[in-house]
PDB file of C-alpha atoms in Angstrom:
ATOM      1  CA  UNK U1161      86.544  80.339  60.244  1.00  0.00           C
ATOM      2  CA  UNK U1162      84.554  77.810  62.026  1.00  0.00           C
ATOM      3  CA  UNK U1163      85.766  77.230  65.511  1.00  0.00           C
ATOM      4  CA  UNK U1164      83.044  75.110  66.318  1.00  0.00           C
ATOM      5  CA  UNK U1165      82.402  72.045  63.681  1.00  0.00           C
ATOM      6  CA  UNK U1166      79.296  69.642  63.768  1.00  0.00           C
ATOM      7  CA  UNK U1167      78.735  66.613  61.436  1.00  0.00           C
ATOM      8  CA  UNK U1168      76.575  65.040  59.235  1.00  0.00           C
ATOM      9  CA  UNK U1169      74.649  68.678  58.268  1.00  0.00           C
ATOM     10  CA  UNK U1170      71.674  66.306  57.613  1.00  0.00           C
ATOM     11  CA  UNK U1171      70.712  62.706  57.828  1.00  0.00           C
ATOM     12  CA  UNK U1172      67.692  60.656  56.672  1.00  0.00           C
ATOM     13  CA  UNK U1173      67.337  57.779  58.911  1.00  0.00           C
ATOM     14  CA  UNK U1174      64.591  54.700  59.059  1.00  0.00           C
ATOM     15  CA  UNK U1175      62.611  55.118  62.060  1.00  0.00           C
ATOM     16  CA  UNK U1176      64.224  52.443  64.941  1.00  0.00           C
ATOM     17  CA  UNK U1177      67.447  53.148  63.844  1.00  0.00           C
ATOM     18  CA  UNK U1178      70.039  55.147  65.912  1.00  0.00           C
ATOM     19  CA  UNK U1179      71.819  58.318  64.456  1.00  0.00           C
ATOM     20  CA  UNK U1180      74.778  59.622  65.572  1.00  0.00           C
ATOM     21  CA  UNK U1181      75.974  63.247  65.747  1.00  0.00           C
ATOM     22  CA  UNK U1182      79.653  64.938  66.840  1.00  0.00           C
ATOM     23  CA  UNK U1183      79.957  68.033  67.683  1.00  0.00           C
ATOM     24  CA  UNK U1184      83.871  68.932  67.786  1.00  0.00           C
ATOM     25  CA  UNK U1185      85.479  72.522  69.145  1.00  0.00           C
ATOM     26  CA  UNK U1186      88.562  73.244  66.568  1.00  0.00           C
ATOM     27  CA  UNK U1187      90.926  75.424  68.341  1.00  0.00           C
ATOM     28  CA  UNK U1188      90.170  75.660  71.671  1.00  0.00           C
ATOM     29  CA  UNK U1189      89.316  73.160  74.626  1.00  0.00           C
ATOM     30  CA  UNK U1190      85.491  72.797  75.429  1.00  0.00           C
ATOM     31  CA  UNK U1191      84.997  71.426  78.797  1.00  0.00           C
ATOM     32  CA  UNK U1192      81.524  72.247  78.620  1.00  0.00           C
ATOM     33  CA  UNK U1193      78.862  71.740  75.630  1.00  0.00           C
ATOM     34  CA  UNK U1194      74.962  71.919  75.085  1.00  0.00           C
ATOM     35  CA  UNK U1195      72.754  70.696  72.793  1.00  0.00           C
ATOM     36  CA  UNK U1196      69.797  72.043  72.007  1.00  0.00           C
ATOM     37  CA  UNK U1197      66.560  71.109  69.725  1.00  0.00           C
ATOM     38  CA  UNK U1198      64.899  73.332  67.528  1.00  0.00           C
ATOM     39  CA  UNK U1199      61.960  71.928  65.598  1.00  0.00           C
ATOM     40  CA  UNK U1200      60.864  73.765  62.285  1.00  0.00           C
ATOM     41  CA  UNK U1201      59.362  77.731  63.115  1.00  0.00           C
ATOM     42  CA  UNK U1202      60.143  77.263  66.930  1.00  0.00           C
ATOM     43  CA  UNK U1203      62.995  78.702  69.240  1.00  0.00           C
ATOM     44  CA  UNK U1204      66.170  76.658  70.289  1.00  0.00           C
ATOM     45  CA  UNK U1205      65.463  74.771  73.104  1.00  0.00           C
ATOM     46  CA  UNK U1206      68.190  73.102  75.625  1.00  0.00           C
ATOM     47  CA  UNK U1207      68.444  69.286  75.760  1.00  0.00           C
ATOM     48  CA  UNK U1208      71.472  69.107  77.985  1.00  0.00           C
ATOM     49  CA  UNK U1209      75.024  69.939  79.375  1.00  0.00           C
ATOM     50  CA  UNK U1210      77.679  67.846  78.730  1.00  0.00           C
ATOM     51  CA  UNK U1211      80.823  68.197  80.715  1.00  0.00           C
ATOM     52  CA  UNK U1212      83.725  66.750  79.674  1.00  0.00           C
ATOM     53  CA  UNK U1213      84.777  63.941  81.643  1.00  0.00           C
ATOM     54  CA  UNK U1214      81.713  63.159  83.161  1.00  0.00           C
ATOM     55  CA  UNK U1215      77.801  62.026  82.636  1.00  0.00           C
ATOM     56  CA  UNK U1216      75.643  64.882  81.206  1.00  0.00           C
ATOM     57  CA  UNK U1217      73.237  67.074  82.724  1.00  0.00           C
ATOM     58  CA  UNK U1218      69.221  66.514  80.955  1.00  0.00           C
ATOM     59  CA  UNK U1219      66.997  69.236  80.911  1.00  0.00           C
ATOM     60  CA  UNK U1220      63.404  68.507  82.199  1.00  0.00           C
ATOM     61  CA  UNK U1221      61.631  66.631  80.029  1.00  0.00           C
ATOM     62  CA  UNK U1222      64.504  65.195  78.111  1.00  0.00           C
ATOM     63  CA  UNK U1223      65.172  61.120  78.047  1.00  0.00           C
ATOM     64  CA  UNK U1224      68.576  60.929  78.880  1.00  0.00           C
ATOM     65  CA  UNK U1225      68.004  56.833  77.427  1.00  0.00           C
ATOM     66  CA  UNK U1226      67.169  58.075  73.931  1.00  0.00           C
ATOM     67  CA  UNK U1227      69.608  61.133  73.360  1.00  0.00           C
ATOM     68  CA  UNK U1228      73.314  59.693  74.538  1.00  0.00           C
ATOM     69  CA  UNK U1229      75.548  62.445  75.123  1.00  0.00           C
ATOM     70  CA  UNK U1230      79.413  61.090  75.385  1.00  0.00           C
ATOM     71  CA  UNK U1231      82.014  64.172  75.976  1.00  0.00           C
ATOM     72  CA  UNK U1232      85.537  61.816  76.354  1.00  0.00           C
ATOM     73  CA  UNK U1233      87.713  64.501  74.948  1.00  0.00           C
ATOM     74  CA  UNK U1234      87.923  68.058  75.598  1.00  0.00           C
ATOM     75  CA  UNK U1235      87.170  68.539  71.623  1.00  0.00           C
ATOM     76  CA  UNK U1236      84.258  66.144  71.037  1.00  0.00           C
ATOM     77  CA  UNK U1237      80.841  65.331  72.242  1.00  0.00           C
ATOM     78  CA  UNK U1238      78.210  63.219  70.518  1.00  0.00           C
ATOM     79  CA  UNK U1239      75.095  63.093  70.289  1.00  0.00           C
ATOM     80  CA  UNK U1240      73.264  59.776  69.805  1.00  0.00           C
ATOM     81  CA  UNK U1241      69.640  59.249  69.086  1.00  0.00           C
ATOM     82  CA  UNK U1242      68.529  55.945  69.355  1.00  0.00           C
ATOM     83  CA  UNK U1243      65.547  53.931  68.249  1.00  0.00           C
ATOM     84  CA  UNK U1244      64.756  57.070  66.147  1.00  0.00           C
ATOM     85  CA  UNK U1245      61.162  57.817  65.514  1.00  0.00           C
ATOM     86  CA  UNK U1246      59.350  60.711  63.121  1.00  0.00           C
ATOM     87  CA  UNK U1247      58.908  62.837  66.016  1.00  0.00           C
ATOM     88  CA  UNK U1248      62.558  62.707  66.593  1.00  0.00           C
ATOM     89  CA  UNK U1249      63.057  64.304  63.369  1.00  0.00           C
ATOM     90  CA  UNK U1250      64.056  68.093  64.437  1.00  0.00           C
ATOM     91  CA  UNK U1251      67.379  70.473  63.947  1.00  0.00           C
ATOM     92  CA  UNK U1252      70.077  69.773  66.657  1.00  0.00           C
ATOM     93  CA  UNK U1253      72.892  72.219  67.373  1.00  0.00           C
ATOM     94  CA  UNK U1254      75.788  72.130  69.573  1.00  0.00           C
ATOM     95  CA  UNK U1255      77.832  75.108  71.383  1.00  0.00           C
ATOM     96  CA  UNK U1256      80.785  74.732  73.140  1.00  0.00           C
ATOM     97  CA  UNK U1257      82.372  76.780  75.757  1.00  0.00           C
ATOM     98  CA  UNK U1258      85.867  76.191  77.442  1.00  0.00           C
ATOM     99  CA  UNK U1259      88.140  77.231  80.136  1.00  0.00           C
ATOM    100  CA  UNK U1260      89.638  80.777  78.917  1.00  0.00           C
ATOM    101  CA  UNK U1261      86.208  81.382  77.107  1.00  0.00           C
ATOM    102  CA  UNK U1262      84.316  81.325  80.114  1.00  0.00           C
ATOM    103  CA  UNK U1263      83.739  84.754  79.468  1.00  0.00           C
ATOM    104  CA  UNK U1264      83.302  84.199  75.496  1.00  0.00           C
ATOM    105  CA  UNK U1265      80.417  83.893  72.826  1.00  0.00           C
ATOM    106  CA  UNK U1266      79.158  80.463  72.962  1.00  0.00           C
ATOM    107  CA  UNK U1267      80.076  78.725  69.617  1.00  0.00           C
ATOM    108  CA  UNK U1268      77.626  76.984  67.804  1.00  0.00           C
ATOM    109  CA  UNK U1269      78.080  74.131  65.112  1.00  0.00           C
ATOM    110  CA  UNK U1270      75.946  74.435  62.236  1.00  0.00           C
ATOM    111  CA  UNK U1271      73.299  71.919  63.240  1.00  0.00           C
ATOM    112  CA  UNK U1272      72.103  68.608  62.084  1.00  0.00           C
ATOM    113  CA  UNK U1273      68.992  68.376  60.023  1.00  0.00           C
ATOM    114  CA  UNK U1274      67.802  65.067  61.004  1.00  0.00           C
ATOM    115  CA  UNK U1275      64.798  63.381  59.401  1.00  0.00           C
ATOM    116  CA  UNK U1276      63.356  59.986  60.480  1.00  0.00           C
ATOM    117  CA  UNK U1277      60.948  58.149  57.831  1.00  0.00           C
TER     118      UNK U1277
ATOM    119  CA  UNK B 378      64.655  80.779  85.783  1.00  0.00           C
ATOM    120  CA  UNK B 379      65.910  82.571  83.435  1.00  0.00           C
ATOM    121  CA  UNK B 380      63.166  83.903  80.616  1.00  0.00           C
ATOM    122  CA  UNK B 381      63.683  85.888  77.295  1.00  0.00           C
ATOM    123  CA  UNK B 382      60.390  87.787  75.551  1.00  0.00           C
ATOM    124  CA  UNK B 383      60.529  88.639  72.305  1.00  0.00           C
ATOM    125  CA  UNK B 384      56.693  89.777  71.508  1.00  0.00           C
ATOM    126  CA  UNK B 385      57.270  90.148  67.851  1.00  0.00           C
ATOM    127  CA  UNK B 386      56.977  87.261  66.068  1.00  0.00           C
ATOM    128  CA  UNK B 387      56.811  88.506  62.047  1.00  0.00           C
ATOM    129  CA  UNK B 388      58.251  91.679  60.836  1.00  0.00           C
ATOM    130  CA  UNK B 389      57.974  92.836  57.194  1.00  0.00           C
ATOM    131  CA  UNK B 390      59.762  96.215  55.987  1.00  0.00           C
ATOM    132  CA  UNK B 391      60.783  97.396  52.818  1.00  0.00           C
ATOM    133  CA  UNK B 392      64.375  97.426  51.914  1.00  0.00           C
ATOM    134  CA  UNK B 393      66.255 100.819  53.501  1.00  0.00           C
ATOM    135  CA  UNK B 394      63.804 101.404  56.488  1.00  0.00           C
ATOM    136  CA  UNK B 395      64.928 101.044  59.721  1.00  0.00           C
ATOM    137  CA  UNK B 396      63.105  98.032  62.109  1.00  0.00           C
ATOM    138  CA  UNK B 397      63.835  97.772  65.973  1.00  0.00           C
ATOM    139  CA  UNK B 398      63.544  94.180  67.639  1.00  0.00           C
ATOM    140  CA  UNK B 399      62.763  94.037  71.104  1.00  0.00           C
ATOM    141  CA  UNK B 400      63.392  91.683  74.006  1.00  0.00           C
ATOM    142  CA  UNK B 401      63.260  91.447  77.500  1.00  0.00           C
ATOM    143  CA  UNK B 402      64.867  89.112  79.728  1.00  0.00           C
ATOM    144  CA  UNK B 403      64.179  87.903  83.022  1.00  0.00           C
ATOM    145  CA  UNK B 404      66.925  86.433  85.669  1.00  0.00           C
ATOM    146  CA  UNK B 405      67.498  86.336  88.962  1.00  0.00           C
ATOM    147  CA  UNK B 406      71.445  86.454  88.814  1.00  0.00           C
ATOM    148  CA  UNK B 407      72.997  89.187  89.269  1.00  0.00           C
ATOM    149  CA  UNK B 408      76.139  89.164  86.456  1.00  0.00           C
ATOM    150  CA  UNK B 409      74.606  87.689  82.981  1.00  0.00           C
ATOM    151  CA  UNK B 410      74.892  88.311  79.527  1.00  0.00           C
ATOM    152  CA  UNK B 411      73.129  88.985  76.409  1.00  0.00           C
ATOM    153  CA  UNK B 412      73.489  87.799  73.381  1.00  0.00           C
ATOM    154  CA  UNK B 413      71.647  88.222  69.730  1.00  0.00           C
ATOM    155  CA  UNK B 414      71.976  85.692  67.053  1.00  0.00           C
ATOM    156  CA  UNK B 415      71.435  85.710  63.378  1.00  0.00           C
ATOM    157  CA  UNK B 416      69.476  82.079  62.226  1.00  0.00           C
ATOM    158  CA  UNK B 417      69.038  82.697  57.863  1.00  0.00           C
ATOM    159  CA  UNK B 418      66.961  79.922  55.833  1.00  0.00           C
ATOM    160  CA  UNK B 419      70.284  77.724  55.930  1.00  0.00           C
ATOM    161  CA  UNK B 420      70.015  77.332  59.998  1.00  0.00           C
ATOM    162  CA  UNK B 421      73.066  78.197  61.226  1.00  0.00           C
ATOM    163  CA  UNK B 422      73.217  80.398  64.101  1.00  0.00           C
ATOM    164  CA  UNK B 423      75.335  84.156  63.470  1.00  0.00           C
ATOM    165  CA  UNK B 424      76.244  85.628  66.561  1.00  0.00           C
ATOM    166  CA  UNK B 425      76.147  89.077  66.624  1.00  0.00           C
ATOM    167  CA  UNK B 426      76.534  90.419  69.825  1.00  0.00           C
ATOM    168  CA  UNK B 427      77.072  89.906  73.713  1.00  0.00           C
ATOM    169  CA  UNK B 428      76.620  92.295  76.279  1.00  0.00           C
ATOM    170  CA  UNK B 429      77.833  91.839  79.827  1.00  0.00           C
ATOM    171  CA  UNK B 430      75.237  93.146  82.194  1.00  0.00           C
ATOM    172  CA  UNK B 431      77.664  95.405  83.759  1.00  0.00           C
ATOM    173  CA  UNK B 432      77.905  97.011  80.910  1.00  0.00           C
ATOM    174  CA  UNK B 433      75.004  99.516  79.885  1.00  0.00           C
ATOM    175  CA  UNK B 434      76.689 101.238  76.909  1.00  0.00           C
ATOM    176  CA  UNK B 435      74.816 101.216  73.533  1.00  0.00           C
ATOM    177  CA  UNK B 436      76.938 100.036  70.921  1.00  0.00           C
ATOM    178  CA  UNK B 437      76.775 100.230  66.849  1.00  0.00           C
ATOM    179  CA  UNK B 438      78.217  98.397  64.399  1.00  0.00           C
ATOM    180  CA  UNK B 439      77.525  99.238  60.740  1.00  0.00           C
ATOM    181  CA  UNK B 440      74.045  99.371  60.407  1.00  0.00           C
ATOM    182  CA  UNK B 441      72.958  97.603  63.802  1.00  0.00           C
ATOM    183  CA  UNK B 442      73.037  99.042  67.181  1.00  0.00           C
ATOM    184  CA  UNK B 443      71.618  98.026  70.453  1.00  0.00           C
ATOM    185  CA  UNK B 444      69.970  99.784  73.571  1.00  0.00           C
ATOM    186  CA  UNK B 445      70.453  97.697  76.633  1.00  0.00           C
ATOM    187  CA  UNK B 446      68.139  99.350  79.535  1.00  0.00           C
ATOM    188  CA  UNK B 447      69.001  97.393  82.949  1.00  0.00           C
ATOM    189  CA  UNK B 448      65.947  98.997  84.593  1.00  0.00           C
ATOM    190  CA  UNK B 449      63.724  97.958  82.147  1.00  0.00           C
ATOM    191  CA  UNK B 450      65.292  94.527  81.455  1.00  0.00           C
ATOM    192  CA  UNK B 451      65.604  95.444  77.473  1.00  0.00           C
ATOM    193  CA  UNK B 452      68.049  94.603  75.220  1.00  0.00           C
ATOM    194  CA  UNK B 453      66.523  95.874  71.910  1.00  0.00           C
ATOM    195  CA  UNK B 454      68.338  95.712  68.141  1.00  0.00           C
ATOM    196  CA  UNK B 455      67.740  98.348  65.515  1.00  0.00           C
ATOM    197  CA  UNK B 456      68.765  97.207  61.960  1.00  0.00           C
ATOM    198  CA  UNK B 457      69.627 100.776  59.979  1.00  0.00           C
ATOM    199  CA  UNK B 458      68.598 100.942  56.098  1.00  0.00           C
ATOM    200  CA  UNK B 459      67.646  97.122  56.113  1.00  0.00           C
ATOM    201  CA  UNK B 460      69.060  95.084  53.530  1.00  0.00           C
ATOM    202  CA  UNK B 461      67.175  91.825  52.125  1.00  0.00           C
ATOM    203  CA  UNK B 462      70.127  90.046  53.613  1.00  0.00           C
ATOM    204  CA  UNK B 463      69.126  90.698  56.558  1.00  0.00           C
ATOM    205  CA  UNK B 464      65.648  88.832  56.164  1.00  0.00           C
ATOM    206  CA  UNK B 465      66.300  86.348  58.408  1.00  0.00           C
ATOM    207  CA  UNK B 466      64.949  84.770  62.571  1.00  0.00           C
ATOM    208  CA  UNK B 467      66.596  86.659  64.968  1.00  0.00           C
ATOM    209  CA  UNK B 468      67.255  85.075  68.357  1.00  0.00           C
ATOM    210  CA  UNK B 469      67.945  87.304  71.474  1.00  0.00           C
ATOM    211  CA  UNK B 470      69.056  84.965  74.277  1.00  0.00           C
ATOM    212  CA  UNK B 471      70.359  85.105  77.827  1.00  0.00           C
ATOM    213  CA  UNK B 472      72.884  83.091  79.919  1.00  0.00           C
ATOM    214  CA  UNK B 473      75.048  83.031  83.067  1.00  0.00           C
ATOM    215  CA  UNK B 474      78.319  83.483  83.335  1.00  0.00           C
ATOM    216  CA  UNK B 475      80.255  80.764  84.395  1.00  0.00           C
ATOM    217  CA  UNK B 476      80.309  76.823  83.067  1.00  0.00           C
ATOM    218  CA  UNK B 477      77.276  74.655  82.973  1.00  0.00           C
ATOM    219  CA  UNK B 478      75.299  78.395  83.788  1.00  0.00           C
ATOM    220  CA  UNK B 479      76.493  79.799  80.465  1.00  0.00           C
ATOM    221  CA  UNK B 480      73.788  77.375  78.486  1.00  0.00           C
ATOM    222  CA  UNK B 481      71.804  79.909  76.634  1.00  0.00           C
ATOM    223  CA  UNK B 482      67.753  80.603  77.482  1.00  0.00           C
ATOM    224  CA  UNK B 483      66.802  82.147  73.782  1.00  0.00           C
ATOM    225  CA  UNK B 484      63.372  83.801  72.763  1.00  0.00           C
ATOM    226  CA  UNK B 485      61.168  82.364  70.472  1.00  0.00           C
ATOM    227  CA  UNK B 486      62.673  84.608  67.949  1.00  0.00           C
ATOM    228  CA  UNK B 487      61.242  86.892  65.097  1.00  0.00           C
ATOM    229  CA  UNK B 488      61.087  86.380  61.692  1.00  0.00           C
ATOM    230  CA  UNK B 489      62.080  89.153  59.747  1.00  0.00           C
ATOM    231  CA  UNK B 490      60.950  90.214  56.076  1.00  0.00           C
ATOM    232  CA  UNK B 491      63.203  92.564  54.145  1.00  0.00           C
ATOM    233  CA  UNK B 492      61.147  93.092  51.299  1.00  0.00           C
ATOM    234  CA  UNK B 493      62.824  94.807  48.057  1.00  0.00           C
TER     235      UNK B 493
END
């Protein structure tokens, strides 16, 4: 089953508005999770760390003001978009790694399909 | 920095031959691992394998195997007797091995055709 569980699957949102997504590890800790973008016919590309406890770690490139990443529990981090526009509108996944699985394939949620209009 | 290659971009083979899907890496760290993911038309991500760079062995499972050659920097997949199932964008990636250095580099991926 699922050990790593991501909601919505999709959203529609009007552009300005903020969308939030959670990205929640089921049966095991995750001290650390990433995000990552993919937009449509393109690889997955990392958006940031999040570690749990403290402020998250942005890739190059990405504004840490627009994409809110909040990991206050060990089995969620979220994901907020805010003042969405169209170009926002892109696949987001989570993974989530934790202490004892270090050493473990990185879990992955099964993305968010968000579209801004 | 850490860098995956994966030249192929399309493949198209007809159900039951074989296909081989390349990749090379490039890292400066000396323990990493390897990983290849399964992304079908509904987007979620299928892992498939991991190989710890210590470990050179080929391994099979079912119809997929994988060569990883350290001194070339390869980690290559071979689907056996495709299946249309398997038409699908396959991911190899790369990451370190320890907290925030486990985030994943992938390749651009390659989008494979399983015709019937």
């Amino acid at each position: 089953g699922a050990v790593v569980s991501q909601h919505p699957s999709w959203v529609i949102c009007k552009s300005g508005t903020s969308v939030k997504i959670e990205c929640r590890s089921l049966d095991f800790q995750a001290t650390t999770m990433f995000w990552y973008r993919q937009f449509p016919k393109q690889s997955l590309m990392l958006m940031a760390t999040s570690n749990e406890g403290s402020k998250a770690t942005y890739e190059q490139g990405v504004e840490k003001d627009k994409f809110l990443i909040n990991h206050a529990s060990l089995t969620l981090s979220t994901l907020t978009v805010t003042s969405a526009h169209p170009e926002d509108s892109s696949f987001y996944i989570c993974s989530a790694g934790g202490q004892g699985r270090l050493n473990s394939p990185l879990h992955f949620g099964n993305g968010t399909r968000l579209t801004v209009t | 920095a850490q860098k995956v290659t994966q030249a192929q971009t399309e493949i198209s083979v007809v159900e039951k031959e074989d296909v081989t899907l390349d990749c090379v890496y490039e890292t400066r760290d000396t323990t990493y691992y390897l990983f290849w993911y399964k992304q079908p038309p509904s987007g979620e991500l299928v892992f498939l394998i991991r190989r710890n760079s210590f470990d050179e062995q080929n391994e099979i499972s079912g119809r997929y195997s994988w060569n990883f050659q350290k001194s070339t920097s390869s980690f290559n997949f071979t689907i056996t007797a495709s299946q249309v199932v398997d038409s699908a964008v396959y991911f190899c990636a790369l990451s370190g091995t320890t907290g925030a250095n486990s985030k994943l580099t992938f390749g651009k991926g390659i989008t494979l055709s399983v015709r019937p």
